[in-house]
Short mmCIF file of C-alpha atoms and ligand atoms in Angstrom, two decimals:
data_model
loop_
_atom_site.label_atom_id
_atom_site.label_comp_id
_atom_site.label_asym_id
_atom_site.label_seq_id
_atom_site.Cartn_x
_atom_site.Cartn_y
_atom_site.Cartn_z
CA UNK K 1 -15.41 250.51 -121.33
CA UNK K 2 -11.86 251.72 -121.58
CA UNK K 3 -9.45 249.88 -119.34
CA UNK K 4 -5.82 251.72 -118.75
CA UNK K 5 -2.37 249.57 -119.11
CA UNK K 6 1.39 250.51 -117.83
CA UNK K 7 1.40 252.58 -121.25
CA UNK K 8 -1.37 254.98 -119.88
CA UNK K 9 -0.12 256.00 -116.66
CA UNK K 10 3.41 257.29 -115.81
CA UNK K 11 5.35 256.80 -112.61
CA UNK K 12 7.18 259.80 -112.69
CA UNK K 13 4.38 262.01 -111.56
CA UNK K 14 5.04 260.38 -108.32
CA UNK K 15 8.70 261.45 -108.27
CA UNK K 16 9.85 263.96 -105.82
CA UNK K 17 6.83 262.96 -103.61
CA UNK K 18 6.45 261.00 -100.66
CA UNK K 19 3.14 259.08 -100.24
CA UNK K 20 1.97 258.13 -96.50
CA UNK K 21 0.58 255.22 -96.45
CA UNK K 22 -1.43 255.35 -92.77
CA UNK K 23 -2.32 251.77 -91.55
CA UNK K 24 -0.82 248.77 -92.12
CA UNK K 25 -3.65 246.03 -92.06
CA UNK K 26 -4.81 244.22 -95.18
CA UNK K 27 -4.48 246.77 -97.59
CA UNK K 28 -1.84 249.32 -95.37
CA UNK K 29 1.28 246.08 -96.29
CA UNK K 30 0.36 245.87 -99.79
CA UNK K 31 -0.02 249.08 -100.79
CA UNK K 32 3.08 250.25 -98.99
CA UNK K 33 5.41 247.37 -100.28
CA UNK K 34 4.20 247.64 -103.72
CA UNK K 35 4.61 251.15 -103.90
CA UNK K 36 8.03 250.89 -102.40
CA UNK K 37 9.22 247.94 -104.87
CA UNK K 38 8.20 250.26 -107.59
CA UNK K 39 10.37 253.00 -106.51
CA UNK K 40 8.44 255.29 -105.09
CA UNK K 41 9.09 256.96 -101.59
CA UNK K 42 6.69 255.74 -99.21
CA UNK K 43 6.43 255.98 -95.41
CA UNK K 44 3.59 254.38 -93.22
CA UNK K 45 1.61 255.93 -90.49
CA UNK K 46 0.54 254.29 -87.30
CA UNK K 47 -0.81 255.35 -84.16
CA UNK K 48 0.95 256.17 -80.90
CA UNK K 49 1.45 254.64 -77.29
CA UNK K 50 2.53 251.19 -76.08
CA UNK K 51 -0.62 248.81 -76.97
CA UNK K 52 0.40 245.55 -77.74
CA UNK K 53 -1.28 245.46 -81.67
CA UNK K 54 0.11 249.04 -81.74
CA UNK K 55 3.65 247.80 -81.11
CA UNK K 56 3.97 244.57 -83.06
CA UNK K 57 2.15 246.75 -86.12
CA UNK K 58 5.23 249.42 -85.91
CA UNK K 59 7.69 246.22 -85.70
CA UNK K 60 5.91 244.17 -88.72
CA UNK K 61 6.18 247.77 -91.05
CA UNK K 62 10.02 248.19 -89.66
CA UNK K 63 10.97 244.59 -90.64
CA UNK K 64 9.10 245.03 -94.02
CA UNK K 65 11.70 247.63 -94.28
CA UNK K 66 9.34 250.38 -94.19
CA UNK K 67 9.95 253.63 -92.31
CA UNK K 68 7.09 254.26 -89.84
CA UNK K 69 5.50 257.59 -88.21
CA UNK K 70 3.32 258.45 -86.02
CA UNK K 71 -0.33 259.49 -87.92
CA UNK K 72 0.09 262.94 -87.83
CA UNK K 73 3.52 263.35 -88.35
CA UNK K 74 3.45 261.07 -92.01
CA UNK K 75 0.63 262.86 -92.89
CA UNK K 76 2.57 266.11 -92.81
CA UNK K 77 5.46 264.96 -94.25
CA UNK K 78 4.01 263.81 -97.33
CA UNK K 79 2.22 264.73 -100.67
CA UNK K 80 -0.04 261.85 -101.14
CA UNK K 81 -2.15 260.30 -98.54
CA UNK K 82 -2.99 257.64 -98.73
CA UNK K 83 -6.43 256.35 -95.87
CA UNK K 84 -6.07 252.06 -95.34
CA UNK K 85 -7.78 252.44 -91.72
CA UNK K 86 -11.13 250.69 -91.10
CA UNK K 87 -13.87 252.71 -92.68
CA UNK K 88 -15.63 253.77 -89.29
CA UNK K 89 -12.16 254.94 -87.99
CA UNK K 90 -11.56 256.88 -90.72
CA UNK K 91 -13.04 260.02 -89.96
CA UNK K 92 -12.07 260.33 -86.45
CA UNK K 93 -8.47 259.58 -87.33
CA UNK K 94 -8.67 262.11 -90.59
CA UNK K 95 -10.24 265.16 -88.29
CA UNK K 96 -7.46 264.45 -85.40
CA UNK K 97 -4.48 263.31 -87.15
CA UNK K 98 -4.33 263.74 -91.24
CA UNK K 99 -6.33 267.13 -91.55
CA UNK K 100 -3.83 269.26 -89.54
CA UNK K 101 -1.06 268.25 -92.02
CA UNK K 102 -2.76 269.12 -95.05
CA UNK K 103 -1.59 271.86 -97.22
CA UNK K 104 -2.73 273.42 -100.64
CA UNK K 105 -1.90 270.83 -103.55
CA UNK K 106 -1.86 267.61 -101.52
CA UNK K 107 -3.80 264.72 -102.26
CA UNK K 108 -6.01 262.56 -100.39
CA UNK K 109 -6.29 258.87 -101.57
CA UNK K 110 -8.33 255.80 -100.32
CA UNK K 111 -9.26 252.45 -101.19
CA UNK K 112 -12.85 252.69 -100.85
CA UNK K 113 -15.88 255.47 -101.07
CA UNK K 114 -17.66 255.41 -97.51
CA UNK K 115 -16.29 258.41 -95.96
CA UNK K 116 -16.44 260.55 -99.21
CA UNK K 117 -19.49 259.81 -100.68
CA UNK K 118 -21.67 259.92 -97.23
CA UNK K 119 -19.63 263.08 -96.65
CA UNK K 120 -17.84 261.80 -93.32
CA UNK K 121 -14.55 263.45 -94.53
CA UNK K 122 -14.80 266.61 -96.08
CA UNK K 123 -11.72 267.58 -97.49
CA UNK K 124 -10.73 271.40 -98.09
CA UNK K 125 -11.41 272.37 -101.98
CA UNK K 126 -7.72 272.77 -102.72
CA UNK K 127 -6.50 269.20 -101.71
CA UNK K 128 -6.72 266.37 -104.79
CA UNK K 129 -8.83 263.52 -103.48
CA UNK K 130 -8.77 260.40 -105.48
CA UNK K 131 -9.62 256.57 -104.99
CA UNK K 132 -7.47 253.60 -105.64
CA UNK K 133 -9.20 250.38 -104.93
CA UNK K 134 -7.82 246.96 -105.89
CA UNK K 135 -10.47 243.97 -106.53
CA UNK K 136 -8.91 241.93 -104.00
CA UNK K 137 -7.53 241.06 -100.63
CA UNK K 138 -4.55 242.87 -99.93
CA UNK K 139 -2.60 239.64 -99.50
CA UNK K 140 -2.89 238.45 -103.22
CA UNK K 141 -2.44 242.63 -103.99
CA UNK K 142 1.53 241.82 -102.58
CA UNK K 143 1.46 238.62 -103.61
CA UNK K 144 0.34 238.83 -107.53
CA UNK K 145 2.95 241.68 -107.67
CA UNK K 146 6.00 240.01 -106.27
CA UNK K 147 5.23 237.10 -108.93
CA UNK K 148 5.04 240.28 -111.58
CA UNK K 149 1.65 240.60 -112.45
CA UNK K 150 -1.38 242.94 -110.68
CA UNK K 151 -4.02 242.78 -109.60
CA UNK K 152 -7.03 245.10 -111.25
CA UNK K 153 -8.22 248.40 -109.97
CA UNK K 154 -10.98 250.74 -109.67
CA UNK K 155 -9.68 254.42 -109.44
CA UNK K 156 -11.88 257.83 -109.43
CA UNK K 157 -11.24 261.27 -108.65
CA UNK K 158 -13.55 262.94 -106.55
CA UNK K 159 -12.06 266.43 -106.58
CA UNK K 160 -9.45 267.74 -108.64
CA UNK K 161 -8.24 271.25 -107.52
CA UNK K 162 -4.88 270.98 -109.94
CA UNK K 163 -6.05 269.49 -112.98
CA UNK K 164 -3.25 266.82 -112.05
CA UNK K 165 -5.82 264.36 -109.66
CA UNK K 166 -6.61 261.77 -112.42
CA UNK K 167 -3.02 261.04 -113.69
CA UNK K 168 -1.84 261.01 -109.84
CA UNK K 169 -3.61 258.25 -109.52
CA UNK K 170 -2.81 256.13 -112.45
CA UNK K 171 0.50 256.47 -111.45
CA UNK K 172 -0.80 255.32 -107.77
CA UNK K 173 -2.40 252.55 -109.66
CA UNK K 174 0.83 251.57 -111.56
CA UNK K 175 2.82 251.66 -108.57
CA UNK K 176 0.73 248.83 -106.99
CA UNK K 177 0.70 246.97 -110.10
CA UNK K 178 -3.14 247.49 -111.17
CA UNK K 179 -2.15 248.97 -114.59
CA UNK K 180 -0.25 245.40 -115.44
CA UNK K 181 -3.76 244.17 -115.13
CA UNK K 182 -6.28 246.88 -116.25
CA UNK K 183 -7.40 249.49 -114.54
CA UNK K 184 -11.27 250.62 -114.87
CA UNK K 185 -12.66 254.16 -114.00
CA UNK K 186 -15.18 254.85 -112.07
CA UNK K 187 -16.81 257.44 -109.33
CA UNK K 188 -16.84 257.45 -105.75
CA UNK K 189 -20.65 257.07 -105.67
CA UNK K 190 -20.57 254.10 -107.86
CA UNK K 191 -17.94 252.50 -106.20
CA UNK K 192 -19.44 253.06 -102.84
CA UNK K 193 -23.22 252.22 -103.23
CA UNK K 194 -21.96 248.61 -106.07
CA UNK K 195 -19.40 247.77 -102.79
CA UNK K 196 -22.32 247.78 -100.29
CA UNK K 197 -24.89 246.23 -102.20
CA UNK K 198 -22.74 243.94 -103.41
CA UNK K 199 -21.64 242.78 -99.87
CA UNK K 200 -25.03 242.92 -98.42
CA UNK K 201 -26.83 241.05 -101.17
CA UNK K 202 -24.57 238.59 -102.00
CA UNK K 203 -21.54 238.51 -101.17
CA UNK K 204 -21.44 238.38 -97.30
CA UNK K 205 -25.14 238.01 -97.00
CA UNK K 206 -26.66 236.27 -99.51
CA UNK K 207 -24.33 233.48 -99.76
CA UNK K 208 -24.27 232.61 -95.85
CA UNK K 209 -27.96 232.17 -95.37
CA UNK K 210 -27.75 230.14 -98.51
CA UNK K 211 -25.59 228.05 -97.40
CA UNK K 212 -27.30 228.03 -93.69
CA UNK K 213 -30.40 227.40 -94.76
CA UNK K 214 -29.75 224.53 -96.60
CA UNK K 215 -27.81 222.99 -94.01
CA UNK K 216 -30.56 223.50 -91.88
CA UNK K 217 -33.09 221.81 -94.24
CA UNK K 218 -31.02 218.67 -94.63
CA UNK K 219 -30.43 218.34 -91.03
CA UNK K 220 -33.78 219.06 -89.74
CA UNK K 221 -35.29 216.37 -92.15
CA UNK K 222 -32.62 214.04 -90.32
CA UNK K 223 -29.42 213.95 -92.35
CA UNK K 224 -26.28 213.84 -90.66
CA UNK K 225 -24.84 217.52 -89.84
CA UNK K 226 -21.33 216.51 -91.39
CA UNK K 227 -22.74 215.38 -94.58
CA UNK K 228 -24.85 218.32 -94.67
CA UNK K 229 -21.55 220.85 -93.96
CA UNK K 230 -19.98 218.78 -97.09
CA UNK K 231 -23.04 219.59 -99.31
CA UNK K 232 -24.13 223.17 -98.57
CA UNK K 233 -21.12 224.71 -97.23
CA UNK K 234 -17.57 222.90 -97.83
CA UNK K 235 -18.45 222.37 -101.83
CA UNK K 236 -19.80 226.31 -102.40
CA UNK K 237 -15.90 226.85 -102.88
CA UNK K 238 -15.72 224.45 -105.27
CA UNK K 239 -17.88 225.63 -107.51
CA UNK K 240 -17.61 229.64 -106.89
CA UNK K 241 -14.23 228.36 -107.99
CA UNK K 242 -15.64 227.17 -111.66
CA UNK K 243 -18.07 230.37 -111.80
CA UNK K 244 -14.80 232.48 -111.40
CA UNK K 245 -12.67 230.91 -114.25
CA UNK K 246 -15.18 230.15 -116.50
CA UNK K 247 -18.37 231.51 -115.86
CA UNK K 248 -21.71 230.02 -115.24
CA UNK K 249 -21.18 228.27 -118.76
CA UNK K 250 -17.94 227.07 -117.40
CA UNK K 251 -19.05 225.89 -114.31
CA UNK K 252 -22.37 223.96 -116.15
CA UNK K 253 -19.60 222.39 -118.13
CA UNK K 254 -17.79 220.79 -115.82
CA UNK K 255 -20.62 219.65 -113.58
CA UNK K 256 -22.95 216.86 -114.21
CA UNK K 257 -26.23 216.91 -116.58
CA UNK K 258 -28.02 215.64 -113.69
CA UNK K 259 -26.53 218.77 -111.84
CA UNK K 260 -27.35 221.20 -114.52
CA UNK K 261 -30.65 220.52 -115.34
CA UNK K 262 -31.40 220.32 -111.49
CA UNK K 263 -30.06 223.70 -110.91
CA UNK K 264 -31.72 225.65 -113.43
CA UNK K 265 -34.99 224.24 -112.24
CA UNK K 266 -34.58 224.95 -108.61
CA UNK K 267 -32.23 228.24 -108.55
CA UNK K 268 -35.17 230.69 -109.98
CA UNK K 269 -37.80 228.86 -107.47
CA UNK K 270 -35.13 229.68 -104.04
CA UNK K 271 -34.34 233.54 -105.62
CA UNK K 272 -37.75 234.49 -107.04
CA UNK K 273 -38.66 237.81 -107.70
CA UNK K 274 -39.45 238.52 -104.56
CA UNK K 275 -35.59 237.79 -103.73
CA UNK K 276 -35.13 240.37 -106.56
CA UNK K 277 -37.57 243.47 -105.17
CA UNK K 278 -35.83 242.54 -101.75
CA UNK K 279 -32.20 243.51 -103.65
CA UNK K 280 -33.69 246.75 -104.78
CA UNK K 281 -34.58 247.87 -101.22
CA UNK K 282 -31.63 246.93 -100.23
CA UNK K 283 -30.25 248.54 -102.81
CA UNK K 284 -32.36 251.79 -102.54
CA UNK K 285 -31.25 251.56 -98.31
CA UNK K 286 -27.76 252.32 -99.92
CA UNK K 287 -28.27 254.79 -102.24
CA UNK K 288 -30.56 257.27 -99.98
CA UNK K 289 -27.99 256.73 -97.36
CA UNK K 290 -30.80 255.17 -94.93
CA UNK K 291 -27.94 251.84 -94.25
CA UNK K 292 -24.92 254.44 -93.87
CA UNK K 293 -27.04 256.54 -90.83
CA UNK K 294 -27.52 253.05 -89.57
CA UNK K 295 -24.27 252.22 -89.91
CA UNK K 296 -22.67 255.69 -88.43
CA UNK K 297 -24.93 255.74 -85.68
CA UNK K 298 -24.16 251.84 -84.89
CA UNK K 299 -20.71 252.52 -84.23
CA UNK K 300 -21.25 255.40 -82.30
CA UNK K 301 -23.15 253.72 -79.99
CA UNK K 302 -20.99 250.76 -79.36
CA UNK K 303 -22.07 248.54 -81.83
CA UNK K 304 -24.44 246.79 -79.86
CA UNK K 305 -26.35 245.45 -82.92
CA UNK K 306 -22.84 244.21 -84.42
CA UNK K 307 -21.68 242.16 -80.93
CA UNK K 308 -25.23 240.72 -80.65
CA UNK K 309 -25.56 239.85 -84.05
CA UNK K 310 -21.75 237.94 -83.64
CA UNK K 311 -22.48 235.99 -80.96
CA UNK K 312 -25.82 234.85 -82.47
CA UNK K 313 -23.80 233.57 -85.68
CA UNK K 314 -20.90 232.60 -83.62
CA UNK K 315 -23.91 229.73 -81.98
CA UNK K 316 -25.22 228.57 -85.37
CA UNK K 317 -25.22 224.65 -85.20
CA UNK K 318 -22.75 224.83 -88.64
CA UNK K 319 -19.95 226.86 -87.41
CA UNK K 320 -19.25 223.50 -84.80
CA UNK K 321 -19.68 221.00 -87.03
CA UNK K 322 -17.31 223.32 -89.60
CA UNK K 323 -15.12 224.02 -86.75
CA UNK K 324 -14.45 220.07 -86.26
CA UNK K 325 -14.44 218.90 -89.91
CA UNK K 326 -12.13 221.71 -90.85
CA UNK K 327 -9.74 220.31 -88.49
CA UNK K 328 -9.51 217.22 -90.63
CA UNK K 329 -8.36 219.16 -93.69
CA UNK K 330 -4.71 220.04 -93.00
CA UNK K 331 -4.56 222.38 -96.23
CA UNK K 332 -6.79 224.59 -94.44
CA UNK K 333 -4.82 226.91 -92.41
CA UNK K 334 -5.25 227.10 -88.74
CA UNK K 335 -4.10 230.19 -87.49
CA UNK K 336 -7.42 231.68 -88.65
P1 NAD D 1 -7.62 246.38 -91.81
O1 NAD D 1 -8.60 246.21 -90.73
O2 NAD D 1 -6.94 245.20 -92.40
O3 NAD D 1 -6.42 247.31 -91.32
C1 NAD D 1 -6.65 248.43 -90.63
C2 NAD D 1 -5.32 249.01 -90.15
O4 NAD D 1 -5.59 250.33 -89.69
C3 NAD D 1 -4.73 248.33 -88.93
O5 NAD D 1 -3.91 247.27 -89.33
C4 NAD D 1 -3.93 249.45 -88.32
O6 NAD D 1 -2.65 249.47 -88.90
C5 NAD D 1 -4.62 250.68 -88.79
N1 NAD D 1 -5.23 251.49 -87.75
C6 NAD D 1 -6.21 251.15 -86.87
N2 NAD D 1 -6.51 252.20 -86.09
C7 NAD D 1 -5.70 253.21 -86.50
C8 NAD D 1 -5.53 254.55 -86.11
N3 NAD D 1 -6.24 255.06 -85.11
N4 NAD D 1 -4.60 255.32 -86.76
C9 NAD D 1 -3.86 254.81 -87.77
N5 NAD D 1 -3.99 253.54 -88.19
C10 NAD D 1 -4.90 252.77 -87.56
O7 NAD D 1 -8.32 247.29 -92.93
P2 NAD D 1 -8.40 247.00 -94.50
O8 NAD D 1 -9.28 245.85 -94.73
O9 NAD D 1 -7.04 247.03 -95.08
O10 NAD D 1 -9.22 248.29 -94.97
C11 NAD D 1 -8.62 249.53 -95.21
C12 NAD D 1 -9.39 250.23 -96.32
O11 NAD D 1 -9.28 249.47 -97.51
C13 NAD D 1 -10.88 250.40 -96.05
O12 NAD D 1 -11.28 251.64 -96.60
C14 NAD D 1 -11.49 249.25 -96.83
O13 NAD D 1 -12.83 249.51 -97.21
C15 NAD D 1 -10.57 249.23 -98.02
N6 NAD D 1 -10.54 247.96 -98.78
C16 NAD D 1 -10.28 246.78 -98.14
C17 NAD D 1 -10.20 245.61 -98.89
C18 NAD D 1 -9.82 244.30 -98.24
O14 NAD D 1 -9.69 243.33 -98.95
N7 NAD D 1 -9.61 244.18 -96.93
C19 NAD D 1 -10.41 245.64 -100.28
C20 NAD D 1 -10.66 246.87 -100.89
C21 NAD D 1 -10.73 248.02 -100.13
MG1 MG D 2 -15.50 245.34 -101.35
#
C-alpha cells in the first residue's frame, strides 16, 4: 500500500483558488483553520437568519479570523467546495444552496462517502468531486497541526472531468496536514460501506452493548452498580488505550498473565461465529444499500426510530451510575 508524504503533493495547485469550506462543526473549524494556516484562501459557509446556533456559529468562524458567507454565496465564489454539514443535511443543502453556484471545472470535496456513493448528490459530469477524510475528530485534526504534525487521511476521487481531481486533493490533504502523516488512497465505495460497518459493528455498536451487558451481568448477580461501571465501562478506555499504541500484543504485555490467559479463553466464547455471520449481514445491509434506504427514509420521516431509540439509552441503569461517578473524576470535562 503506497502512502503519500509532503513530497507527493504540491500546494500550489491550490493557488489562485479559493476553497469554501461550508459548515463549521467538528470538521467545518479544522479544516478551515488548517487550510488557512497553510496559506491557502479559504472562506466558510453558513446558513442564514437570526437562530441562536446560527449566530454564535457566524461569530465563532469571525473570531477564528475566518471570513464567513452565506451557503450559496461561498459556494459561488469559490473553486473548491468543500461539504462538512451532517450527512443527512447534505443533500438538501447541496440541491438548494451549493448546486446553483457550480460552474464547469469546479470541484466538489467531502469528508465522507454517504451522499456520493448512495447517489444522494449527483454532481454534473464536468465538476471534480473528490474526498478528503481525516482518521480523526476534527479537534485533534486542529490540534495535531498547530503542534506541527497531521493527522492521516483517506482521499479518493470519484470523478475527474480535468485530469487535475487526484492532485487537487493531495494538495487539499497537505493543506490540513494529512501528508505530514501519510495519506492512503482509497474509493468512495470503500470508504463509505468500511465507515458504516465499522461504526455499526464495533465501533458505536459493538462496544456499548459490550460494555452494557456486562454491567448488567455483574449487577443482576448482585454486585454493586459502581463497581460494576469501574469494571465494564470506566476501564474499556484503559485498555483501548494499550490496543491503540501497541496492539493486542502490546496490550497482553502490559496486562496481567492471569488477565491474558482469561481473555483469550472467554473473548472467542462472547463473539462466536455466530457474532461473525451477524457482521456479514450487517455488512451485506451496507453494501446493497438496504441500511442507507433505512437511513434516508428515517430522516425523512422525523426520525422517530432515532428519538425513541435515545430516550431508551438515555434510561439505561449505567448512564446514572456513570453520570454520578464521572462527577468524581475532575479530569473529565464537564461541559459535555
Ligand atoms: P458537525 O455536526 O460537527 O457540524 C455540522 C456543521 O454543519 C454545523 O456546525 C453547522 O456549521 C453546519 N450546518 C448545519 N446545517 C447547515 C446548513 N443548513 N447549511 C450550512 N451549514 C450547516 O458535523 P461533522 O461531524 O463535522 O461532520 C461533517 C462531515 O464530516 C460529515 O460528512 C461527516 O461524516 C464527516 N466526518 C466527520 C468526522 C468527525 O469526527 N466528526 C470524521 C470524519 C468525517
Ligand atoms: Mg467514521
Amino acid at each position: 500500500m503506497k502512502l503519500y508524504y509532503n513530497n507527493d503533493a504540491d500546494l500550489d495547485l491550490l493557488k489562485n483558488k479559493t476553497v469554501a469550506v461550508i459548515g463549521y462543526g467538528s470538521q467545518g473549524h479544522a479544516h478551515a483553520l488548517n487550510l488557512k494556516d497553510s496559506g491557502v484562501s479559504v472562506i466558510v459557509g453558513l446558513p442564514g437568519g437570526d437562530k441562536d446556533w446560527i449566530k454564535a456559529e457566524w461569530k465563532k468562524a469571525q473570531d477564528d479570523g475566518m471570513t464567513v458567507y452565506e451557503t450559496s454565496e461561498a459556494a459561488k465564489k469559490a473553486d473548491i467546495i468543500m461539504i462538512l454539514v451532517p450527512d443527512q443535511l447534505q443533500k438538501q443543502v447541496y440541491e438548494t444552496s451549493i448546486e446553483p453556484g457550480l460552474e464547469p471545472g469546479n470541484y466538489l470535496a467531502f469528508a465522507h462517502g454517504f451522499n456520493i456513493h448512495f447517489n444522494q448528490i449527483v454532481p454534473a459530469k464536468d465538476i471534480g468531486v473528490f474526498m478528503v477524510a481525516p482518521k480523526g475528530p476534527g479537534h485533534l485534526v486542529r490540534r495535531v497541526y498547530t503542534e506541527g504534525a497531521g493527522v492521516p487521511c483517506l482521499f479518493a476521487v470519484h470523478q475527474d472531468p480535468d485530469g487535475k481531481t487526484r492532485d487537487i486533493a493531495l494538495a487539499y490533504a497537505k493543506g490540513m496536514g494529512g501528508t505530514r502523516a501519510g495519506v492512503i488512497e482509497t474509493t468512495f465505495d470503500e470508504e463509505t460501506e468500511t465507515d458504516l460497518f465499522g461504526e455499526q459493528a464495533v465501533l458505536c455498536g459493538g462496544i456499548v452493548e459490550l460494555i452494557n451487558t456486562g454491567y448488567e451481568v455483574l449487577v443482576e448477580a448482585g454486585y454493586k452498580p459502581e463497581i460494576a461501571y469501574f469494571e465494564c465501562l470506566h476501564e474499556v478506555k484503559l485498555i483501548v488505550d494499550l490496543i491503540y499504541e501497541g496492539g493486542i500484543a502490546g496490550m497482553n504485555y502490559s496486562v496481567s498473565d492471569t488477565a491474558e490467559y482469561g481473555g483469550m479463553i472467554a473473548g472467542p466464547q462472547v463473539i462466536n461465529k455466530d457474532t461473525k455471520k451477524t457482521m456479514q449481514k450487517l455488512l451485506s445491509n451496507v453494501q446493497d444499500g438496504t441500511f442507507a434506504r433505512e437511513w434516508i427514509l428515517e430522516n425523512q420521516s422525523g426520525r422517530a426510530s432515532l428519538e425513541a431509540m435515545r430516550r431508551k439509552y438515555n434510561r439505561l441503569p449505567i448512564e446514572t451510575v456513570g453520570k454520578e461517578l464521572r462527577g468524581m473524576m475532575s479530569w473529565i470535562k464537564k461541559d459535555k
